[in-house]
Amino acid sequence: MDDQAKALREMIENARMEREKTGKVDLISLKENRNTRFITITSGKGGVGKTNITLNLAIKLRKFGHRVTVIDADLGLSNVDVVAGILPKYSLYDVIRGEKSVVDVAEDGPAGVKIVSGGSGLLELVDLDSFQLDMLLEAFEELERVSDYILIDTGAGINSSVLKFISFASDIIVVVTPDPASITDAYALVKNIQSRENNISVIINRAESSKEAKEVYEKFTTACDRFLKRKIKKLGFILEDQNVIDSIKQQIPFILKYPNSKASRSIDLIANSIENSSEHIVEKSSFKSFLKAFVKGNS
Ligand SMILES: Nc1ncnc2c1ncn2[C@@H]1O[C@H](COP(=O)(O)OP(=O)(O)O)[C@@H](O)[C@H]1O
Ligand SMILES: [Mg+2]
């Protein structure tokens, strides 16, 4: 990893020097001012609704007029492509090997959301050689150019490279359900997030009532606050809703199929809250700085 870390740092430094030489500095800072927001959606335990939340949230943000890309970094079963009803031909794996550009790989998903399949490449970040890192970095720069929001749907975070990956994301949404195992696993996840500079928010999914959602939220955030000294922001809750299950069967995201359902109205509120929160980091939300931090943290 040391060599890779060094290679990436050199690459970033060379790119910076090149920009300064060619006078493209202004262009670059302009781009960074556009401020793409990277949001990583994760959980302690699998099957809590991450993929559905990611995709439906992406569609809502798209409907606000933003350019939205979803990166499917979950290697598990319920992938974004299944929920979105698409069949991606390529993934970041092809990009990393230098065989496809990220634009070739991005599929048109519902409502004009772009979907990039992570393949095995993304989560094996630690094993990439410098060529592959170069390709990945370029791919993310390209995605940043064409996206206002990039939502990354990860697998469950405990005991895997996912954890390392999400540790350095600036905006993290942890999805929790009222299931006690989901709460304790989410707590363990937060405990293991190495960087302390990220915004961590929570969404309570599959609550029977707003009262139950509030109780789960209190339980979770109080534990994180008291024992980990980490403030977790409440982003919202989504009720248990049969429409979610029906929409999955039909492979049409619930926000499109049942826009007035309880779940859709919750997504509306959450999207509004994301849109209006000023806490999200400006400079740090670039993926380049994320990768830099990631590599530094692993070297
Ligand atoms: N709000 C909800 N109401 C009812 N069922 C839900 C809700 N959210 C998720 N589910 C159920 O949970 C399953 C897992 O959701 P999914 O988004 O694939 O989770 P994850 O990505 O965390 O593994 C879905 O197939 C659906 O049956
Ligand atoms: Mg999933």
mmCIF file of C-alpha atoms and ligand atoms in Angstrom:
data_model
loop_
_atom_site.group_PDB
_atom_site.id
_atom_site.type_symbol
_atom_site.label_atom_id
_atom_site.label_comp_id
_atom_site.label_asym_id
_atom_site.label_seq_id
_atom_site.Cartn_x
_atom_site.Cartn_y
_atom_site.Cartn_z
ATOM 1 C CA MET A 1 0.000 0.000 0.000
ATOM 2 C CA ASP A 2 2.895 2.337 0.717
ATOM 3 C CA ASP A 3 3.952 2.344 -2.932
ATOM 4 C CA GLN A 4 0.420 2.968 -4.079
ATOM 5 C CA ALA A 5 -0.035 5.749 -1.602
ATOM 6 C CA LYS A 6 3.167 7.338 -2.804
ATOM 7 C CA ALA A 7 2.170 6.915 -6.433
ATOM 8 C CA LEU A 8 -1.190 8.541 -5.841
ATOM 9 C CA ARG A 9 0.319 11.433 -3.957
ATOM 10 C CA GLU A 10 2.856 11.957 -6.722
ATOM 11 C CA MET A 11 0.115 11.782 -9.298
ATOM 12 C CA ILE A 12 -1.949 14.376 -7.511
ATOM 13 C CA GLU A 13 1.080 16.593 -7.023
ATOM 14 C CA ASN A 14 2.069 16.258 -10.708
ATOM 15 C CA ALA A 15 -1.435 17.117 -11.781
ATOM 16 C CA ARG A 16 -1.350 20.181 -9.550
ATOM 17 C CA MET A 17 1.992 21.321 -10.929
ATOM 18 C CA GLU A 18 0.787 20.709 -14.461
ATOM 19 C CA ARG A 19 -2.281 22.844 -13.829
ATOM 20 C CA GLU A 20 -0.159 25.643 -12.470
ATOM 21 C CA LYS A 21 2.176 25.435 -15.466
ATOM 22 C CA THR A 22 -0.606 25.493 -18.006
ATOM 23 C CA GLY A 23 -2.520 28.206 -16.220
ATOM 24 C CA LYS A 24 -5.615 26.103 -15.844
ATOM 25 C CA VAL A 25 -5.886 26.871 -12.187
ATOM 26 C CA ASP A 26 -8.893 29.109 -12.587
ATOM 27 C CA LEU A 27 -10.820 26.510 -14.484
ATOM 28 C CA ILE A 28 -10.128 23.931 -11.840
ATOM 29 C CA SER A 29 -11.174 26.153 -8.981
ATOM 30 C CA LEU A 30 -14.290 27.116 -10.912
ATOM 31 C CA LYS A 31 -15.149 23.462 -11.200
ATOM 32 C CA GLU A 32 -14.527 22.889 -7.536
ATOM 33 C CA ASN A 33 -16.712 25.862 -6.714
ATOM 34 C CA ARG A 34 -19.553 24.068 -8.410
ATOM 35 C CA ASN A 35 -19.219 21.841 -5.460
ATOM 36 C CA THR A 36 -20.395 18.375 -6.297
ATOM 37 C CA ARG A 37 -21.745 16.745 -3.205
ATOM 38 C CA PHE A 38 -20.670 13.206 -2.474
ATOM 39 C CA ILE A 39 -22.976 11.348 -0.149
ATOM 40 C CA THR A 40 -22.207 7.831 0.996
ATOM 41 C CA ILE A 41 -25.161 5.732 2.123
ATOM 42 C CA THR A 42 -24.271 2.881 4.408
ATOM 43 C CA SER A 43 -25.428 0.751 7.347
ATOM 44 C CA GLY A 44 -24.122 -1.605 9.962
ATOM 45 C CA LYS A 45 -26.411 -4.424 8.969
ATOM 46 C CA GLY A 46 -27.535 -5.406 5.452
ATOM 47 C CA GLY A 47 -31.079 -5.354 4.143
ATOM 48 C CA VAL A 48 -32.154 -2.152 5.892
ATOM 49 C CA GLY A 49 -33.183 -0.246 2.756
ATOM 50 C CA LYS A 50 -29.987 1.501 1.609
ATOM 51 C CA THR A 51 -30.363 0.747 -2.067
ATOM 52 C CA ASN A 52 -34.001 1.803 -2.214
ATOM 53 C CA ILE A 53 -33.322 4.967 -0.271
ATOM 54 C CA THR A 54 -30.320 5.847 -2.448
ATOM 55 C CA LEU A 55 -32.159 5.438 -5.712
ATOM 56 C CA ASN A 56 -35.376 7.154 -4.682
ATOM 57 C CA LEU A 57 -33.456 10.021 -3.102
ATOM 58 C CA ALA A 58 -31.405 10.333 -6.291
ATOM 59 C CA ILE A 59 -34.582 10.587 -8.362
ATOM 60 C CA LYS A 60 -36.006 13.248 -6.066
ATOM 61 C CA LEU A 61 -32.810 15.317 -6.238
ATOM 62 C CA ARG A 62 -32.919 14.875 -10.002
ATOM 63 C CA LYS A 63 -36.451 16.249 -9.988
ATOM 64 C CA PHE A 64 -35.148 19.322 -8.209
ATOM 65 C CA GLY A 65 -33.151 19.864 -11.402
ATOM 66 C CA HIS A 66 -29.785 18.499 -10.313
ATOM 67 C CA ARG A 67 -27.519 16.206 -12.255
ATOM 68 C CA VAL A 68 -27.331 13.085 -10.133
ATOM 69 C CA THR A 69 -25.093 10.037 -10.380
ATOM 70 C CA VAL A 70 -25.526 6.908 -8.287
ATOM 71 C CA ILE A 71 -22.527 4.661 -7.812
ATOM 72 C CA ASP A 72 -23.455 1.139 -6.905
ATOM 73 C CA ALA A 73 -20.676 0.048 -4.598
ATOM 74 C CA ASP A 74 -22.670 -2.762 -3.044
ATOM 75 C CA LEU A 75 -21.426 -6.136 -4.121
ATOM 76 C CA GLY A 76 -24.262 -7.867 -2.355
ATOM 77 C CA LEU A 77 -27.537 -9.049 -3.752
ATOM 78 C CA SER A 78 -30.005 -6.201 -3.934
ATOM 79 C CA ASN A 79 -28.130 -3.970 -6.323
ATOM 80 C CA VAL A 80 -29.145 -0.612 -7.685
ATOM 81 C CA ASP A 81 -29.546 -2.043 -11.168
ATOM 82 C CA VAL A 82 -32.179 -4.487 -9.976
ATOM 83 C CA VAL A 83 -34.178 -1.808 -8.185
ATOM 84 C CA ALA A 84 -33.753 0.611 -11.095
ATOM 85 C CA GLY A 85 -34.680 -2.039 -13.641
ATOM 86 C CA ILE A 86 -31.558 -1.622 -15.745
ATOM 87 C CA LEU A 87 -28.876 -4.004 -16.882
ATOM 88 C CA PRO A 88 -25.453 -2.380 -16.846
ATOM 89 C CA LYS A 89 -23.011 -3.834 -19.366
ATOM 90 C CA TYR A 90 -19.874 -2.418 -17.820
ATOM 91 C CA SER A 91 -18.629 -1.302 -14.439
ATOM 92 C CA LEU A 92 -15.848 0.718 -12.839
ATOM 93 C CA TYR A 93 -13.851 -2.463 -13.115
ATOM 94 C CA ASP A 94 -13.612 -1.861 -16.888
ATOM 95 C CA VAL A 95 -12.678 1.766 -16.233
ATOM 96 C CA ILE A 96 -9.927 0.837 -13.831
ATOM 97 C CA ARG A 97 -8.449 -1.565 -16.348
ATOM 98 C CA GLY A 98 -8.392 1.248 -18.895
ATOM 99 C CA GLU A 99 -10.877 -0.430 -21.205
ATOM 100 C CA LYS A 100 -13.826 1.939 -20.900
ATOM 101 C CA SER A 101 -14.361 5.541 -19.980
ATOM 102 C CA VAL A 102 -16.679 6.260 -17.100
ATOM 103 C CA VAL A 103 -19.076 7.914 -19.554
ATOM 104 C CA ASP A 104 -19.364 4.597 -21.440
ATOM 105 C CA VAL A 105 -20.052 2.816 -18.197
ATOM 106 C CA ALA A 106 -22.733 5.165 -16.824
ATOM 107 C CA GLU A 107 -26.224 3.912 -17.640
ATOM 108 C CA ASP A 108 -29.314 6.072 -17.957
ATOM 109 C CA GLY A 109 -31.464 5.167 -14.989
ATOM 110 C CA PRO A 110 -34.980 6.281 -14.072
ATOM 111 C CA ALA A 111 -35.789 9.993 -14.425
ATOM 112 C CA GLY A 112 -32.372 10.695 -15.920
ATOM 113 C CA VAL A 113 -30.330 9.574 -12.937
ATOM 114 C CA LYS A 114 -26.978 8.198 -14.099
ATOM 115 C CA ILE A 115 -26.015 4.851 -12.660
ATOM 116 C CA VAL A 116 -22.466 3.602 -12.442
ATOM 117 C CA SER A 117 -21.918 0.042 -11.399
ATOM 118 C CA GLY A 118 -18.933 -0.279 -9.084
ATOM 119 C CA GLY A 119 -18.088 -3.837 -9.979
ATOM 120 C CA SER A 120 -15.362 -5.267 -7.853
ATOM 121 C CA GLY A 121 -13.005 -2.397 -8.617
ATOM 122 C CA LEU A 122 -14.236 0.229 -6.231
ATOM 123 C CA LEU A 123 -14.067 -1.625 -2.984
ATOM 124 C CA GLU A 124 -10.737 -3.177 -3.736
ATOM 125 C CA LEU A 125 -9.241 0.257 -3.694
ATOM 126 C CA VAL A 126 -6.373 -0.854 -1.508
ATOM 127 C CA ASP A 127 -5.228 -3.405 -4.059
ATOM 128 C CA LEU A 128 -5.073 -1.126 -7.079
ATOM 129 C CA ASP A 129 -1.790 -0.409 -8.795
ATOM 130 C CA SER A 130 -0.871 3.140 -9.749
ATOM 131 C CA PHE A 131 -2.265 2.841 -13.279
ATOM 132 C CA GLN A 132 -5.570 1.657 -11.899
ATOM 133 C CA LEU A 133 -5.650 4.412 -9.290
ATOM 134 C CA ASP A 134 -4.941 6.885 -12.042
ATOM 135 C CA MET A 135 -7.897 5.564 -14.020
ATOM 136 C CA LEU A 136 -10.161 5.674 -10.985
ATOM 137 C CA LEU A 137 -9.140 9.202 -10.105
ATOM 138 C CA GLU A 138 -9.782 10.356 -13.647
ATOM 139 C CA ALA A 139 -13.139 8.610 -13.645
ATOM 140 C CA PHE A 140 -14.207 10.426 -10.504
ATOM 141 C CA GLU A 141 -13.023 13.759 -11.835
ATOM 142 C CA GLU A 142 -15.117 13.130 -14.910
ATOM 143 C CA LEU A 143 -18.138 12.170 -12.819
ATOM 144 C CA GLU A 144 -17.661 15.266 -10.713
ATOM 145 C CA ARG A 145 -17.740 17.403 -13.850
ATOM 146 C CA VAL A 146 -21.106 16.019 -14.895
ATOM 147 C CA SER A 147 -22.800 15.678 -11.496
ATOM 148 C CA ASP A 148 -24.165 17.981 -8.833
ATOM 149 C CA TYR A 149 -24.754 15.031 -6.536
ATOM 150 C CA ILE A 150 -22.950 11.716 -6.410
ATOM 151 C CA LEU A 151 -24.641 9.175 -4.164
ATOM 152 C CA ILE A 152 -22.643 6.092 -3.289
ATOM 153 C CA ASP A 153 -24.633 3.052 -2.242
ATOM 154 C CA THR A 154 -22.347 0.809 -0.223
ATOM 155 C CA GLY A 155 -22.764 -2.615 1.273
ATOM 156 C CA ALA A 156 -23.103 -3.053 5.006
ATOM 157 C CA GLY A 157 -20.014 -1.565 6.578
ATOM 158 C CA ILE A 158 -18.804 -3.851 9.310
ATOM 159 C CA ASN A 159 -15.719 -6.014 8.851
ATOM 160 C CA SER A 160 -14.959 -5.129 5.293
ATOM 161 C CA SER A 161 -13.063 -2.721 3.111
ATOM 162 C CA VAL A 162 -16.325 -0.771 2.878
ATOM 163 C CA LEU A 163 -15.569 0.559 6.303
ATOM 164 C CA LYS A 164 -12.238 1.992 5.263
ATOM 165 C CA PHE A 165 -13.824 3.412 2.198
ATOM 166 C CA ILE A 166 -16.623 5.209 3.991
ATOM 167 C CA SER A 167 -14.391 6.436 6.788
ATOM 168 C CA PHE A 168 -13.102 9.197 4.595
ATOM 169 C CA ALA A 169 -16.316 10.244 2.928
ATOM 170 C CA SER A 170 -17.355 13.709 3.999
ATOM 171 C CA ASP A 171 -21.089 13.078 4.108
ATOM 172 C CA ILE A 172 -22.268 9.764 5.418
ATOM 173 C CA ILE A 173 -25.854 8.637 5.809
ATOM 174 C CA VAL A 174 -26.300 5.646 8.093
ATOM 175 C CA VAL A 175 -29.567 3.764 7.603
ATOM 176 C CA VAL A 176 -31.031 2.145 10.699
ATOM 177 C CA THR A 177 -34.236 0.172 11.267
ATOM 178 C CA PRO A 178 -36.011 -0.436 14.589
ATOM 179 C CA ASP A 179 -34.513 -3.933 14.631
ATOM 180 C CA PRO A 180 -32.190 -3.920 17.686
ATOM 181 C CA ALA A 181 -29.435 -5.668 15.683
ATOM 182 C CA SER A 182 -29.562 -2.891 13.133
ATOM 183 C CA ILE A 183 -29.107 -0.289 15.854
ATOM 184 C CA THR A 184 -26.189 -2.028 17.564
ATOM 185 C CA ASP A 185 -24.494 -2.731 14.224
ATOM 186 C CA ALA A 186 -24.909 0.898 13.202
ATOM 187 C CA TYR A 187 -23.394 1.944 16.520
ATOM 188 C CA ALA A 188 -20.420 -0.365 15.876
ATOM 189 C CA LEU A 189 -20.091 1.123 12.409
ATOM 190 C CA VAL A 190 -19.952 4.690 13.714
ATOM 191 C CA LYS A 191 -17.462 3.582 16.342
ATOM 192 C CA ASN A 192 -15.208 2.219 13.623
ATOM 193 C CA ILE A 193 -15.327 5.207 11.342
ATOM 194 C CA GLN A 194 -11.780 6.438 11.635
ATOM 195 C CA SER A 195 -11.994 9.996 10.461
ATOM 196 C CA ARG A 196 -13.737 12.414 12.765
ATOM 197 C CA GLU A 197 -14.187 15.109 10.193
ATOM 198 C CA ASN A 198 -17.210 13.751 8.451
ATOM 199 C CA ASN A 199 -20.855 14.638 8.757
ATOM 200 C CA ILE A 200 -22.775 11.601 9.855
ATOM 201 C CA SER A 201 -26.555 11.616 9.523
ATOM 202 C CA VAL A 202 -29.076 8.934 10.222
ATOM 203 C CA ILE A 203 -32.247 7.836 8.459
ATOM 204 C CA ILE A 204 -34.590 5.550 10.379
ATOM 205 C CA ASN A 205 -36.251 3.199 7.908
ATOM 206 C CA ARG A 206 -39.215 0.847 8.298
ATOM 207 C CA ALA A 207 -40.587 2.471 11.432
ATOM 208 C CA GLU A 208 -44.184 1.634 12.330
ATOM 209 C CA SER A 209 -44.884 5.188 13.457
ATOM 210 C CA SER A 210 -43.169 8.521 13.860
ATOM 211 C CA LYS A 211 -43.122 7.779 17.575
ATOM 212 C CA GLU A 212 -41.157 4.601 17.018
ATOM 213 C CA ALA A 213 -38.789 6.393 14.624
ATOM 214 C CA LYS A 214 -38.159 9.019 17.260
ATOM 215 C CA GLU A 215 -37.415 6.393 19.908
ATOM 216 C CA VAL A 216 -34.941 4.599 17.642
ATOM 217 C CA TYR A 217 -33.339 7.875 16.762
ATOM 218 C CA GLU A 218 -32.964 8.841 20.436
ATOM 219 C CA LYS A 219 -31.527 5.468 21.358
ATOM 220 C CA PHE A 220 -28.983 5.549 18.567
ATOM 221 C CA THR A 221 -27.859 9.151 18.794
ATOM 222 C CA THR A 222 -27.709 9.160 22.580
ATOM 223 C CA ALA A 223 -25.363 6.154 22.535
ATOM 224 C CA CYS A 224 -23.159 7.722 19.847
ATOM 225 C CA ASP A 225 -23.106 11.002 21.691
ATOM 226 C CA ARG A 226 -22.430 9.592 25.145
ATOM 227 C CA PHE A 227 -19.966 6.806 24.379
ATOM 228 C CA LEU A 228 -18.352 7.909 21.137
ATOM 229 C CA LYS A 229 -18.707 11.659 21.466
ATOM 230 C CA ARG A 230 -20.087 11.810 17.963
ATOM 231 C CA LYS A 231 -23.006 13.986 17.044
ATOM 232 C CA ILE A 232 -25.304 12.317 14.573
ATOM 233 C CA LYS A 233 -27.666 14.462 12.583
ATOM 234 C CA LYS A 234 -31.257 13.371 12.148
ATOM 235 C CA LEU A 235 -32.074 13.422 8.480
ATOM 236 C CA GLY A 236 -35.520 11.884 8.727
ATOM 237 C CA PHE A 237 -37.462 8.668 8.848
ATOM 238 C CA ILE A 238 -39.349 6.438 6.441
ATOM 239 C CA LEU A 239 -42.311 4.402 7.566
ATOM 240 C CA GLU A 240 -42.881 0.759 6.808
ATOM 241 C CA ASP A 241 -44.818 0.928 3.547
ATOM 242 C CA GLN A 242 -46.218 -1.879 1.403
ATOM 243 C CA ASN A 243 -45.778 0.384 -1.642
ATOM 244 C CA VAL A 244 -42.017 0.043 -1.253
ATOM 245 C CA ILE A 245 -42.282 -3.725 -1.479
ATOM 246 C CA ASP A 246 -44.722 -3.565 -4.417
ATOM 247 C CA SER A 247 -42.520 -1.116 -6.323
ATOM 248 C CA ILE A 248 -39.510 -3.398 -5.930
ATOM 249 C CA LYS A 249 -41.468 -6.273 -7.454
ATOM 250 C CA GLN A 250 -42.323 -4.053 -10.402
ATOM 251 C CA GLN A 251 -38.787 -2.694 -10.643
ATOM 252 C CA ILE A 252 -40.094 0.864 -10.679
ATOM 253 C CA PRO A 253 -38.777 3.090 -7.879
ATOM 254 C CA PHE A 254 -41.564 3.944 -5.426
ATOM 255 C CA ILE A 255 -41.083 7.678 -5.790
ATOM 256 C CA LEU A 256 -42.146 7.324 -9.441
ATOM 257 C CA LYS A 257 -44.708 4.559 -9.066
ATOM 258 C CA TYR A 258 -46.349 5.778 -5.851
ATOM 259 C CA PRO A 259 -45.400 9.451 -5.497
ATOM 260 C CA ASN A 260 -48.025 10.047 -2.820
ATOM 261 C CA SER A 261 -47.174 7.060 -0.681
ATOM 262 C CA LYS A 262 -45.911 7.505 2.876
ATOM 263 C CA ALA A 263 -42.440 6.402 1.809
ATOM 264 C CA SER A 264 -42.331 8.890 -1.066
ATOM 265 C CA ARG A 265 -43.410 11.752 1.145
ATOM 266 C CA SER A 266 -40.629 10.861 3.555
ATOM 267 C CA ILE A 267 -38.105 10.870 0.718
ATOM 268 C CA ASP A 268 -39.407 14.322 -0.301
ATOM 269 C CA LEU A 269 -38.700 15.630 3.185
ATOM 270 C CA ILE A 270 -35.264 14.029 3.350
ATOM 271 C CA ALA A 271 -34.300 15.388 -0.085
ATOM 272 C CA ASN A 272 -35.418 18.857 1.016
ATOM 273 C CA SER A 273 -33.396 18.573 4.156
ATOM 274 C CA ILE A 274 -30.257 17.532 2.221
ATOM 275 C CA GLU A 275 -30.822 20.317 -0.262
ATOM 276 C CA ASN A 276 -31.190 22.952 2.424
ATOM 277 C CA SER A 277 -28.485 21.881 4.811
ATOM 278 C CA SER A 278 -25.606 24.292 4.754
ATOM 279 C CA GLU A 279 -23.443 22.108 6.937
ATOM 280 C CA HIS A 280 -22.143 20.086 4.064
ATOM 281 C CA ILE A 281 -18.543 20.689 3.449
ATOM 282 C CA VAL A 282 -17.500 22.770 0.488
ATOM 283 C CA GLU A 283 -13.899 22.034 -0.243
ATOM 284 C CA LYS A 284 -13.732 18.597 1.287
ATOM 285 C CA SER A 285 -16.580 17.149 -0.684
ATOM 286 C CA SER A 286 -14.425 16.688 -3.751
ATOM 287 C CA PHE A 287 -13.669 13.086 -4.337
ATOM 288 C CA LYS A 288 -10.062 13.888 -5.041
ATOM 289 C CA SER A 289 -9.549 15.088 -1.516
ATOM 290 C CA PHE A 290 -11.461 12.070 -0.297
ATOM 291 C CA LEU A 291 -9.087 9.772 -2.160
ATOM 292 C CA LYS A 292 -6.137 11.731 -0.842
ATOM 293 C CA ALA A 293 -7.359 11.293 2.703
ATOM 294 C CA PHE A 294 -8.074 7.654 2.057
ATOM 295 C CA VAL A 295 -4.592 6.959 0.800
ATOM 296 C CA LYS A 296 -2.991 8.971 3.583
ATOM 297 C CA GLY A 297 -5.037 7.081 6.135
ATOM 298 C CA ASN A 298 -3.859 3.770 4.746
ATOM 299 C CA SER A 299 -0.194 4.513 4.398
HETATM 300 N N1 LIG B 1 -39.807 1.563 4.011
HETATM 301 C C1 LIG B 1 -39.932 0.257 3.699
HETATM 302 N N2 LIG B 1 -41.142 -0.367 3.851
HETATM 303 C C2 LIG B 1 -41.262 -1.671 3.551
HETATM 304 N N3 LIG B 1 -40.260 -2.455 3.140
HETATM 305 C C3 LIG B 1 -39.050 -1.920 3.002
HETATM 306 C C4 LIG B 1 -38.808 -0.536 3.271
HETATM 307 N N4 LIG B 1 -37.505 -0.295 3.018
HETATM 308 C C5 LIG B 1 -36.954 -1.456 2.643
HETATM 309 N N5 LIG B 1 -37.872 -2.443 2.623
HETATM 310 C C6 LIG B 1 -37.638 -3.868 2.325
HETATM 311 O O1 LIG B 1 -36.293 -4.167 2.638
HETATM 312 C C7 LIG B 1 -35.682 -4.839 1.558
HETATM 313 C C8 LIG B 1 -34.213 -4.462 1.489
HETATM 314 O O2 LIG B 1 -34.067 -3.171 0.963
HETATM 315 P P1 LIG B 1 -32.711 -2.734 0.232
HETATM 316 O O3 LIG B 1 -32.879 -1.335 -0.217
HETATM 317 O O4 LIG B 1 -32.319 -3.706 -0.796
HETATM 318 O O5 LIG B 1 -31.715 -2.816 1.470
HETATM 319 P P2 LIG B 1 -30.102 -2.773 1.509
HETATM 320 O O6 LIG B 1 -29.646 -2.053 0.275
HETATM 321 O O7 LIG B 1 -29.786 -2.046 2.766
HETATM 322 O O8 LIG B 1 -29.629 -4.175 1.545
HETATM 323 C C9 LIG B 1 -36.485 -4.435 0.348
HETATM 324 O O9 LIG B 1 -36.440 -5.428 -0.641
HETATM 325 C C10 LIG B 1 -37.879 -4.260 0.902
HETATM 326 O O10 LIG B 1 -38.537 -5.509 0.890
HETATM 327 MG MG MG B 2 -28.278 -2.709 -1.192
#
